Structures are given as C-alpha cells and as structure tokens.
PDB file of C-alpha atoms in Angstrom:
ATOM      1  CA  UNK A 307      -0.043  -0.045   0.061  1.00 40.00           C
ATOM      2  CA  UNK A 308       0.944   3.728  -0.719  1.00 41.00           C
ATOM      3  CA  UNK A 309       1.540   6.252   1.952  1.00 41.00           C
ATOM      4  CA  UNK A 310       1.297   9.593   1.760  1.00 40.00           C
ATOM      5  CA  UNK A 311       4.266  11.710   0.164  1.00 35.00           C
ATOM      6  CA  UNK A 312       4.800  13.282   3.187  1.00 45.00           C
ATOM      7  CA  UNK A 313       7.282  10.690   4.058  1.00 62.00           C
ATOM      8  CA  UNK A 314       7.848   8.971   7.589  1.00 62.00           C
ATOM      9  CA  UNK A 315       6.672  12.088   9.635  1.00 71.00           C
ATOM     10  CA  UNK A 316       2.766  11.261   8.772  1.00 80.00           C
ATOM     11  CA  UNK A 317       3.358   7.564   8.571  1.00 85.00           C
ATOM     12  CA  UNK A 318       1.997   6.810  12.035  1.00 89.00           C
ATOM     13  CA  UNK A 319      -0.915   9.007  10.928  1.00 93.00           C
ATOM     14  CA  UNK A 320      -1.660   7.146   7.474  1.00 92.00           C
ATOM     15  CA  UNK A 321      -1.469   3.444   8.968  1.00 91.00           C
ATOM     16  CA  UNK A 322      -4.214   4.629  11.846  1.00 93.00           C
ATOM     17  CA  UNK A 323      -6.473   5.811   8.601  1.00 95.00           C
ATOM     18  CA  UNK A 324      -6.153   3.176   6.538  1.00 95.00           C
ATOM     19  CA  UNK A 325      -7.331   0.660   9.492  1.00 95.00           C
ATOM     20  CA  UNK A 326     -10.023   2.951  10.220  1.00 95.00           C
ATOM     21  CA  UNK A 327     -11.339   3.269   6.189  1.00 96.00           C
ATOM     22  CA  UNK A 328     -10.579  -0.823   6.259  1.00 96.00           C
ATOM     23  CA  UNK A 329     -12.985  -0.639   9.612  1.00 94.00           C
ATOM     24  CA  UNK A 330     -15.848   1.645   8.399  1.00 94.00           C
ATOM     25  CA  UNK A 331     -15.969  -0.092   4.858  1.00 95.00           C
ATOM     26  CA  UNK A 332     -16.554  -3.344   6.815  1.00 94.00           C
ATOM     27  CA  UNK A 333     -19.239  -1.731   9.210  1.00 92.00           C
ATOM     28  CA  UNK A 334     -20.872  -0.014   6.112  1.00 91.00           C
ATOM     29  CA  UNK A 335     -20.631  -3.220   4.327  1.00 92.00           C
ATOM     30  CA  UNK A 336     -19.277  -1.575   0.995  1.00 93.00           C
ATOM     31  CA  UNK A 337     -15.770  -1.364  -0.533  1.00 94.00           C
ATOM     32  CA  UNK A 338     -15.723   2.337  -1.634  1.00 96.00           C
ATOM     33  CA  UNK A 339     -16.406   5.104   0.993  1.00 97.00           C
ATOM     34  CA  UNK A 340     -17.420   8.691   0.368  1.00 97.00           C
ATOM     35  CA  UNK A 341     -14.701  10.962   2.106  1.00 98.00           C
ATOM     36  CA  UNK A 342     -13.901  14.383   2.654  1.00 98.00           C
ATOM     37  CA  UNK A 343     -10.990  16.220   3.433  1.00 97.00           C
ATOM     38  CA  UNK A 344     -11.002  19.825   4.593  1.00 96.00           C
ATOM     39  CA  UNK A 345      -8.112  21.673   3.818  1.00 93.00           C
ATOM     40  CA  UNK A 346      -6.712  18.778   2.096  1.00 93.00           C
ATOM     41  CA  UNK A 347      -4.157  21.171   0.097  1.00 91.00           C
ATOM     42  CA  UNK A 348      -2.581  19.191  -2.437  1.00 93.00           C
ATOM     43  CA  UNK A 349      -3.617  15.791  -1.603  1.00 93.00           C
ATOM     44  CA  UNK A 350      -1.392  14.323   0.416  1.00 93.00           C
ATOM     45  CA  UNK A 351      -3.898  12.205   2.350  1.00 95.00           C
ATOM     46  CA  UNK A 352      -6.711  12.461  -0.132  1.00 96.00           C
ATOM     47  CA  UNK A 353      -4.791  10.710  -3.399  1.00 96.00           C
ATOM     48  CA  UNK A 354      -3.788   7.869  -1.258  1.00 96.00           C
ATOM     49  CA  UNK A 355      -7.011   7.540   0.395  1.00 97.00           C
ATOM     50  CA  UNK A 356      -7.906   7.461  -3.572  1.00 97.00           C
ATOM     51  CA  UNK A 357      -5.896   5.289  -4.350  1.00 96.00           C
ATOM     52  CA  UNK A 358      -7.464   2.769  -1.913  1.00 96.00           C
ATOM     53  CA  UNK A 359     -10.703   2.807  -3.558  1.00 96.00           C
ATOM     54  CA  UNK A 360     -12.491   5.583  -1.966  1.00 97.00           C
ATOM     55  CA  UNK A 361     -14.426   8.658  -3.588  1.00 97.00           C
ATOM     56  CA  UNK A 362     -12.867  12.098  -2.241  1.00 98.00           C
ATOM     57  CA  UNK A 363     -13.798  15.326  -1.885  1.00 97.00           C
ATOM     58  CA  UNK A 364     -10.906  18.028  -1.174  1.00 97.00           C
ATOM     59  CA  UNK A 365     -12.184  21.442   0.319  1.00 96.00           C
ATOM     60  CA  UNK A 366      -9.311  23.873   0.127  1.00 95.00           C
ATOM     61  CA  UNK A 367      -9.392  27.684   0.091  1.00 95.00           C
ATOM     62  CA  UNK A 368      -6.713  27.963  -2.052  1.00 95.00           C
ATOM     63  CA  UNK A 369      -6.969  27.622  -6.183  1.00 96.00           C
ATOM     64  CA  UNK A 370      -3.187  26.831  -6.186  1.00 97.00           C
ATOM     65  CA  UNK A 371      -3.314  23.686  -3.969  1.00 96.00           C
ATOM     66  CA  UNK A 372      -6.438  22.868  -5.958  1.00 96.00           C
ATOM     67  CA  UNK A 373      -4.735  22.842  -8.993  1.00 96.00           C
ATOM     68  CA  UNK A 374      -1.967  20.772  -8.063  1.00 97.00           C
ATOM     69  CA  UNK A 375      -4.295  17.950  -6.501  1.00 97.00           C
ATOM     70  CA  UNK A 376      -5.949  17.912  -9.850  1.00 96.00           C
ATOM     71  CA  UNK A 377      -2.457  17.646 -11.853  1.00 97.00           C
ATOM     72  CA  UNK A 378      -1.215  14.837  -8.787  1.00 96.00           C
ATOM     73  CA  UNK A 379      -4.650  12.992  -9.231  1.00 97.00           C
ATOM     74  CA  UNK A 380      -4.310  12.548 -12.753  1.00 97.00           C
ATOM     75  CA  UNK A 381      -0.763  11.360 -12.600  1.00 96.00           C
ATOM     76  CA  UNK A 382      -1.876   8.855 -10.002  1.00 95.00           C
ATOM     77  CA  UNK A 383      -4.499   7.666 -12.612  1.00 96.00           C
ATOM     78  CA  UNK A 384      -7.165   8.619  -9.323  1.00 97.00           C
ATOM     79  CA  UNK A 385      -8.747  11.663 -11.162  1.00 96.00           C
ATOM     80  CA  UNK A 386     -12.597   9.751 -11.314  1.00 96.00           C
ATOM     81  CA  UNK A 387     -12.146   9.554  -7.807  1.00 97.00           C
ATOM     82  CA  UNK A 388     -11.021  12.739  -6.644  1.00 97.00           C
ATOM     83  CA  UNK A 389     -12.905  16.130  -6.806  1.00 96.00           C
ATOM     84  CA  UNK A 390     -11.400  19.130  -5.317  1.00 96.00           C
ATOM     85  CA  UNK A 391     -13.564  22.173  -4.776  1.00 96.00           C
ATOM     86  CA  UNK A 392     -12.730  25.931  -3.092  1.00 96.00           C
ATOM     87  CA  UNK A 393     -14.046  26.426   0.177  1.00 94.00           C
ATOM     88  CA  UNK A 394     -13.295  26.277   3.903  1.00 91.00           C
ATOM     89  CA  UNK A 395     -14.451  24.980   7.458  1.00 90.00           C
ATOM     90  CA  UNK A 396     -16.367  28.049   8.276  1.00 89.00           C
ATOM     91  CA  UNK A 397     -18.363  27.900   5.034  1.00 91.00           C
ATOM     92  CA  UNK A 398     -18.076  24.032   4.821  1.00 94.00           C
ATOM     93  CA  UNK A 399     -21.685  23.114   3.576  1.00 94.00           C
ATOM     94  CA  UNK A 400     -21.764  25.617   0.753  1.00 93.00           C
ATOM     95  CA  UNK A 401     -19.551  23.300  -1.077  1.00 94.00           C
ATOM     96  CA  UNK A 402     -19.937  19.847   0.772  1.00 95.00           C
ATOM     97  CA  UNK A 403     -22.977  17.597   2.067  1.00 94.00           C
ATOM     98  CA  UNK A 404     -24.261  17.971   5.413  1.00 95.00           C
ATOM     99  CA  UNK A 405     -24.651  13.932   6.969  1.00 95.00           C
ATOM    100  CA  UNK A 406     -23.153  12.459   3.884  1.00 95.00           C
ATOM    101  CA  UNK A 407     -19.363  11.436   4.368  1.00 97.00           C
ATOM    102  CA  UNK A 408     -18.524   8.216   5.551  1.00 97.00           C
ATOM    103  CA  UNK A 409     -14.754   9.559   6.905  1.00 97.00           C
ATOM    104  CA  UNK A 410     -13.899  13.217   6.985  1.00 98.00           C
ATOM    105  CA  UNK A 411     -10.353  14.394   7.374  1.00 97.00           C
ATOM    106  CA  UNK A 412      -9.769  17.622   9.377  1.00 97.00           C
ATOM    107  CA  UNK A 413      -5.875  17.865   9.292  1.00 96.00           C
ATOM    108  CA  UNK A 414      -3.844  21.328   9.511  1.00 94.00           C
ATOM    109  CA  UNK A 415      -7.198  23.387   9.922  1.00 95.00           C
ATOM    110  CA  UNK A 416      -7.978  24.046  13.371  1.00 96.00           C
ATOM    111  CA  UNK A 417      -4.730  25.733  13.892  1.00 96.00           C
ATOM    112  CA  UNK A 418      -6.194  28.187  11.755  1.00 95.00           C
ATOM    113  CA  UNK A 419      -9.645  28.612  11.638  1.00 94.00           C
ATOM    114  CA  UNK A 420     -11.098  31.648  13.247  1.00 92.00           C
ATOM    115  CA  UNK A 421     -13.035  29.726  15.622  1.00 93.00           C
ATOM    116  CA  UNK A 422     -11.938  26.075  15.977  1.00 94.00           C
ATOM    117  CA  UNK A 423     -15.139  25.083  18.001  1.00 93.00           C
ATOM    118  CA  UNK A 424     -17.056  26.175  15.160  1.00 93.00           C
ATOM    119  CA  UNK A 425     -14.721  24.583  12.577  1.00 93.00           C
ATOM    120  CA  UNK A 426     -15.206  21.214  14.133  1.00 94.00           C
ATOM    121  CA  UNK A 427     -19.001  21.564  14.749  1.00 94.00           C
ATOM    122  CA  UNK A 428     -19.125  21.538  11.050  1.00 94.00           C
ATOM    123  CA  UNK A 429     -16.960  19.265  10.142  1.00 95.00           C
ATOM    124  CA  UNK A 430     -18.791  16.701  12.703  1.00 94.00           C
ATOM    125  CA  UNK A 431     -21.995  17.484  10.973  1.00 95.00           C
ATOM    126  CA  UNK A 432     -20.491  16.550   7.700  1.00 96.00           C
ATOM    127  CA  UNK A 433     -20.462  12.771   8.868  1.00 96.00           C
ATOM    128  CA  UNK A 434     -23.263  10.205   8.338  1.00 93.00           C
ATOM    129  CA  UNK A 435     -25.025  10.181  11.594  1.00 86.00           C
ATOM    130  CA  UNK A 436     -25.251   6.781  12.072  1.00 83.00           C
ATOM    131  CA  UNK A 437     -21.750   5.378  11.134  1.00 87.00           C
ATOM    132  CA  UNK A 438     -18.948   8.011  10.577  1.00 94.00           C
ATOM    133  CA  UNK A 439     -15.494   8.563  11.065  1.00 96.00           C
ATOM    134  CA  UNK A 440     -13.539  11.765  12.105  1.00 97.00           C
ATOM    135  CA  UNK A 441      -9.619  12.096  11.701  1.00 97.00           C
ATOM    136  CA  UNK A 442      -8.250  15.173  13.300  1.00 97.00           C
ATOM    137  CA  UNK A 443      -4.450  16.540  13.063  1.00 97.00           C
ATOM    138  CA  UNK A 444      -3.427  19.870  14.800  1.00 97.00           C
ATOM    139  CA  UNK A 445      -0.305  21.080  16.125  1.00 97.00           C
ATOM    140  CA  UNK A 446       0.743  20.418  19.448  1.00 97.00           C
ATOM    141  CA  UNK A 447       1.732  22.711  22.428  1.00 97.00           C
ATOM    142  CA  UNK A 448       4.348  20.636  24.049  1.00 96.00           C
ATOM    143  CA  UNK A 449       5.977  20.022  20.631  1.00 96.00           C
ATOM    144  CA  UNK A 450       6.355  23.681  20.165  1.00 97.00           C
ATOM    145  CA  UNK A 451       7.958  24.518  23.723  1.00 97.00           C
ATOM    146  CA  UNK A 452       9.961  21.378  23.807  1.00 96.00           C
ATOM    147  CA  UNK A 453      11.397  22.493  20.037  1.00 95.00           C
ATOM    148  CA  UNK A 454      12.037  26.275  21.041  1.00 96.00           C
ATOM    149  CA  UNK A 455      13.947  25.629  24.452  1.00 96.00           C
ATOM    150  CA  UNK A 456      16.504  22.900  22.667  1.00 95.00           C
ATOM    151  CA  UNK A 457      16.987  25.459  20.248  1.00 94.00           C
ATOM    152  CA  UNK A 458      17.953  27.906  23.280  1.00 96.00           C
ATOM    153  CA  UNK A 459      14.906  29.953  23.279  1.00 97.00           C
ATOM    154  CA  UNK A 460      14.142  29.684  26.772  1.00 97.00           C
ATOM    155  CA  UNK A 461      11.529  33.220  26.766  1.00 97.00           C
ATOM    156  CA  UNK A 462       9.688  31.823  23.959  1.00 98.00           C
ATOM    157  CA  UNK A 463       9.222  28.456  25.547  1.00 97.00           C
ATOM    158  CA  UNK A 464       7.832  29.733  28.350  1.00 97.00           C
ATOM    159  CA  UNK A 465       5.433  32.181  26.695  1.00 97.00           C
ATOM    160  CA  UNK A 466       4.152  29.306  24.516  1.00 97.00           C
ATOM    161  CA  UNK A 467       3.775  27.458  27.690  1.00 95.00           C
ATOM    162  CA  UNK A 468       1.477  30.127  29.205  1.00 94.00           C
ATOM    163  CA  UNK A 469      -0.025  31.578  26.395  1.00 97.00           C
ATOM    164  CA  UNK A 470      -3.749  30.950  25.810  1.00 95.00           C
ATOM    165  CA  UNK A 471      -3.013  30.048  21.997  1.00 96.00           C
ATOM    166  CA  UNK A 472       0.247  28.376  22.682  1.00 96.00           C
ATOM    167  CA  UNK A 473       1.959  30.810  20.533  1.00 97.00           C
ATOM    168  CA  UNK A 474       6.161  31.567  21.513  1.00 96.00           C
ATOM    169  CA  UNK A 475       5.730  35.186  20.200  1.00 95.00           C
ATOM    170  CA  UNK A 476       4.528  37.672  16.999  1.00 93.00           C
ATOM    171  CA  UNK A 477       6.888  35.692  14.709  1.00 94.00           C
ATOM    172  CA  UNK A 478       5.179  32.365  15.216  1.00 96.00           C
ATOM    173  CA  UNK A 479       3.994  30.826  12.294  1.00 96.00           C
ATOM    174  CA  UNK A 480       1.152  29.012  13.892  1.00 97.00           C
ATOM    175  CA  UNK A 481      -2.203  30.749  15.271  1.00 96.00           C
ATOM    176  CA  UNK A 482      -2.968  27.991  17.638  1.00 97.00           C
ATOM    177  CA  UNK A 483      -1.807  25.094  19.596  1.00 97.00           C
ATOM    178  CA  UNK A 484      -3.832  22.155  21.574  1.00 97.00           C
ATOM    179  CA  UNK A 485      -3.087  19.920  24.706  1.00 96.00           C
ATOM    180  CA  UNK A 486      -3.994  16.523  24.274  1.00 95.00           C
ATOM    181  CA  UNK A 487      -6.714  17.495  26.737  1.00 95.00           C
ATOM    182  CA  UNK A 488      -7.947  20.432  24.883  1.00 95.00           C
ATOM    183  CA  UNK A 489      -8.447  18.510  21.795  1.00 96.00           C
ATOM    184  CA  UNK A 490     -10.065  15.291  23.092  1.00 95.00           C
ATOM    185  CA  UNK A 491     -12.569  17.870  25.121  1.00 94.00           C
ATOM    186  CA  UNK A 492     -13.269  19.701  21.700  1.00 93.00           C
ATOM    187  CA  UNK A 493     -14.084  16.403  19.553  1.00 94.00           C
ATOM    188  CA  UNK A 494     -16.248  14.796  22.561  1.00 93.00           C
ATOM    189  CA  UNK A 495     -18.360  17.959  23.046  1.00 91.00           C
ATOM    190  CA  UNK A 496     -19.403  17.594  19.228  1.00 87.00           C
ATOM    191  CA  UNK A 497     -20.998  14.256  20.371  1.00 87.00           C
ATOM    192  CA  UNK A 498     -18.377  11.833  18.849  1.00 93.00           C
ATOM    193  CA  UNK A 499     -16.812   8.853  20.396  1.00 93.00           C
ATOM    194  CA  UNK A 500     -12.792   9.362  20.639  1.00 94.00           C
ATOM    195  CA  UNK A 501     -11.325   6.184  19.711  1.00 91.00           C
ATOM    196  CA  UNK A 502      -7.747   6.892  19.948  1.00 90.00           C
ATOM    197  CA  UNK A 503      -4.973   9.908  20.245  1.00 94.00           C
ATOM    198  CA  UNK A 504      -1.569   9.620  18.945  1.00 95.00           C
ATOM    199  CA  UNK A 505       1.336  11.825  19.339  1.00 95.00           C
ATOM    200  CA  UNK A 506       2.415  12.581  15.771  1.00 95.00           C
ATOM    201  CA  UNK A 507       6.597  13.624  14.728  1.00 93.00           C
ATOM    202  CA  UNK A 508       7.338  13.117  18.633  1.00 93.00           C
ATOM    203  CA  UNK A 509      11.366  13.125  17.321  1.00 92.00           C
ATOM    204  CA  UNK A 510      11.169  13.783  13.683  1.00 88.00           C
ATOM    205  CA  UNK A 511      11.116  17.611  13.902  1.00 87.00           C
ATOM    206  CA  UNK A 512      14.068  17.421  16.338  1.00 89.00           C
ATOM    207  CA  UNK A 513      16.485  15.332  14.511  1.00 86.00           C
ATOM    208  CA  UNK A 514      19.083  16.928  12.004  1.00 83.00           C
ATOM    209  CA  UNK A 515      18.789  16.025   8.919  1.00 79.00           C
ATOM    210  CA  UNK A 516      22.264  15.402   8.119  1.00 81.00           C
ATOM    211  CA  UNK A 517      22.018  12.524  10.406  1.00 81.00           C
ATOM    212  CA  UNK A 518      19.429  10.919   8.377  1.00 79.00           C
ATOM    213  CA  UNK A 519      21.561  11.031   5.735  1.00 80.00           C
ATOM    214  CA  UNK A 520      24.815   9.909   6.806  1.00 82.00           C
ATOM    215  CA  UNK A 521      23.266   6.975   9.133  1.00 83.00           C
ATOM    216  CA  UNK A 522      22.249   3.997   7.004  1.00 87.00           C
ATOM    217  CA  UNK A 523      19.045   3.011   8.020  1.00 86.00           C
ATOM    218  CA  UNK A 524      18.369   5.766  10.145  1.00 86.00           C
ATOM    219  CA  UNK A 525      15.258   6.906   8.436  1.00 85.00           C
ATOM    220  CA  UNK A 526      13.498   3.729   8.719  1.00 87.00           C
ATOM    221  CA  UNK A 527      14.565   3.214  12.218  1.00 90.00           C
ATOM    222  CA  UNK A 528      13.040   6.884  13.212  1.00 89.00           C
ATOM    223  CA  UNK A 529       9.711   5.822  11.815  1.00 88.00           C
ATOM    224  CA  UNK A 530       9.540   2.646  13.592  1.00 89.00           C
ATOM    225  CA  UNK A 531      10.753   5.063  16.915  1.00 92.00           C
ATOM    226  CA  UNK A 532       7.813   7.429  16.170  1.00 91.00           C
ATOM    227  CA  UNK A 533       5.232   4.274  15.733  1.00 91.00           C
ATOM    228  CA  UNK A 534       6.196   2.748  18.831  1.00 93.00           C
ATOM    229  CA  UNK A 535       5.687   6.286  21.240  1.00 93.00           C
ATOM    230  CA  UNK A 536       3.016   7.328  19.267  1.00 93.00           C
ATOM    231  CA  UNK A 537       0.049   6.298  21.794  1.00 92.00           C
ATOM    232  CA  UNK A 538       2.125   6.390  25.039  1.00 94.00           C
ATOM    233  CA  UNK A 539       1.036   9.538  26.586  1.00 93.00           C
ATOM    234  CA  UNK A 540       3.930  10.626  28.195  1.00 93.00           C
ATOM    235  CA  UNK A 541       4.972  11.242  24.582  1.00 95.00           C
ATOM    236  CA  UNK A 542       1.958  12.654  22.896  1.00 93.00           C
ATOM    237  CA  UNK A 543       2.035  15.297  25.508  1.00 94.00           C
ATOM    238  CA  UNK A 544       5.572  16.690  23.618  1.00 95.00           C
ATOM    239  CA  UNK A 545       4.730  15.734  20.217  1.00 96.00           C
ATOM    240  CA  UNK A 546       4.796  18.541  17.240  1.00 96.00           C
ATOM    241  CA  UNK A 547       1.256  17.145  16.163  1.00 96.00           C
ATOM    242  CA  UNK A 548      -1.585  15.116  17.742  1.00 97.00           C
ATOM    243  CA  UNK A 549      -4.089  13.111  15.759  1.00 96.00           C
ATOM    244  CA  UNK A 550      -7.350  12.020  17.234  1.00 96.00           C
ATOM    245  CA  UNK A 551      -9.638   9.188  15.691  1.00 96.00           C
ATOM    246  CA  UNK A 552     -12.754   9.854  16.884  1.00 96.00           C
ATOM    247  CA  UNK A 553     -16.556   8.203  15.329  1.00 93.00           C
ATOM    248  CA  UNK A 554     -20.253   9.014  15.797  1.00 90.00           C
ATOM    249  CA  UNK A 555     -22.005   6.789  18.252  1.00 75.00           C
ATOM    250  CA  UNK A 556     -23.922   4.787  16.194  1.00 59.00           C
ATOM    251  CA  UNK A 557     -27.680   4.377  17.348  1.00 46.00           C
ATOM    252  CA  UNK A 558     -27.471   7.076  19.591  1.00 42.00           C
ATOM    253  CA  UNK A 559     -29.608  10.311  19.374  1.00 37.00           C
ATOM    254  CA  UNK A 560     -27.989  13.884  19.347  1.00 38.00           C
ATOM    255  CA  UNK A 561     -28.714  15.524  22.520  1.00 36.00           C
ATOM    256  CA  UNK A 562     -29.722  18.910  23.046  1.00 32.00           C
ATOM    257  CA  UNK A 563     -26.953  21.333  21.502  1.00 36.00           C
ATOM    258  CA  UNK A 564     -24.991  18.327  19.403  1.00 38.00           C
ATOM    259  CA  UNK A 565     -24.688  18.999  15.588  1.00 34.00           C
ATOM    260  CA  UNK A 566     -25.088  16.180  13.496  1.00 31.00           C
TER     261      UNK A 566
END
C-alpha cells in the first residue's frame, strides 16, 4: 500500500487512517466510502485514500493547491475519484453535503480557523449520523515548547507554555496549538466518541537531517521509533502534532446542542 507523500513524518497517521477506512468499509458493507478532506490542499492524504478505491472530496481555500491536487490525482490515475472544491471549514456546507460522508479528515485546519469549535462542529456535521469516522490532526503545544527550548529560546518556550493559544511570540507562524486534553474535549463536545489519540512527530522535527542522511537505516529506525511511542501518553504530550480518531455514536440520538 502507498503512503502519503509527506514521508515518515505522517506515517503514523496514515497507518491509523488506513485501518480506520478498512473498519468503516466493513461496518458499512461497502468497498467504496465517501470521504471529505477539509483543508486537503495538494492531496497528501486524499490521493492515497483514492488509490484505496474511495471517493474523496477535497475542500481547500487555495486555488493553487487545488490545481496541484488535480494534477497529482491525474498523474496517480485517480482523477475520477478525487474532486477538489474551493472553500473552508466556516462555509463548509456551501460546497459539501451535510451528513453525507463516511469519513472526514480535518488535518491542519483547527490551528488556522477563527473559531476552532465552530470548525469542528461543521466537520462533525458532515459525517453520516449513523456511522462516521473523523480524523483530526493539529499542532501540539508540548512539541513547540520542547522545540523552542532545545533551540535555546527559553523565554519563547515559556511564553508558549503560558499563552492561551500556545504561541511563542509575534513571529510564530502557527496561530494556535492544542494540548491532548483540549483537543479531546473539543471532539467529544460534538457528540463524537474518541477512539484513539496519537502523538505525531515526537522526534522527527528535532533530529538533524544530516544525521538521517549519514546513518544507513536511520530514517527507517526513526519511523519505527515514532510508531512505538505514538500512543504513549508521556510522549504525545510533547509531540509536534496530535492526531485524534473519533466516530459517531451509532444508534444514539443527538443531545440538545449537538450538531450532527
């Protein structure tokens, strides 16, 4: 099976997602699922998902990214299963179907939207009410604090730790970061059941590229290490990114205030 083009840094997410797709297809009794990739950009996940035989709709605000997505899908022979539309999480249902998707990917979105709670409500509402899987990938607070400290920027590390949005200063390119607890709480608030939480890129962003190039087998060994620590709570708190896999509570009616 092919992995996303983002190399070993997203290998943990891809393995979890591929298994989730297989599980959802089995539960639905269908080989082909309808997948929505919000903020899917150039198709790092959408194209490999389409290669598994699923139909993927990518929503992204960038016309350039969508053009690159179309080109990549064509090159990979999955253009008939990948559709790109311009839009964002805020106006999601201007371009996507409410309650129409078996699986929704929300990767690299919540850090940048004005209101992450609203963004998550929308992507959750895109899932089929009875049987849907949500994959959320966001920037992690602990990883940023660790990275700034190891770079010798101790004041910035402390600032990120105490800042409400987890930012280390005015030059920080990431508008918002999450702790595992905050991310799980946001997901659960939408009536979804959290199935797994993973730390992504615990070590990958801290290891010099020259070391990986110089040591035979180092990249593979690092990928194996990332996989080994991904589910350990002590390590996911210092991961550069956090991944949450959740699903709709099948058979349960939405409670007051829940968006489905």
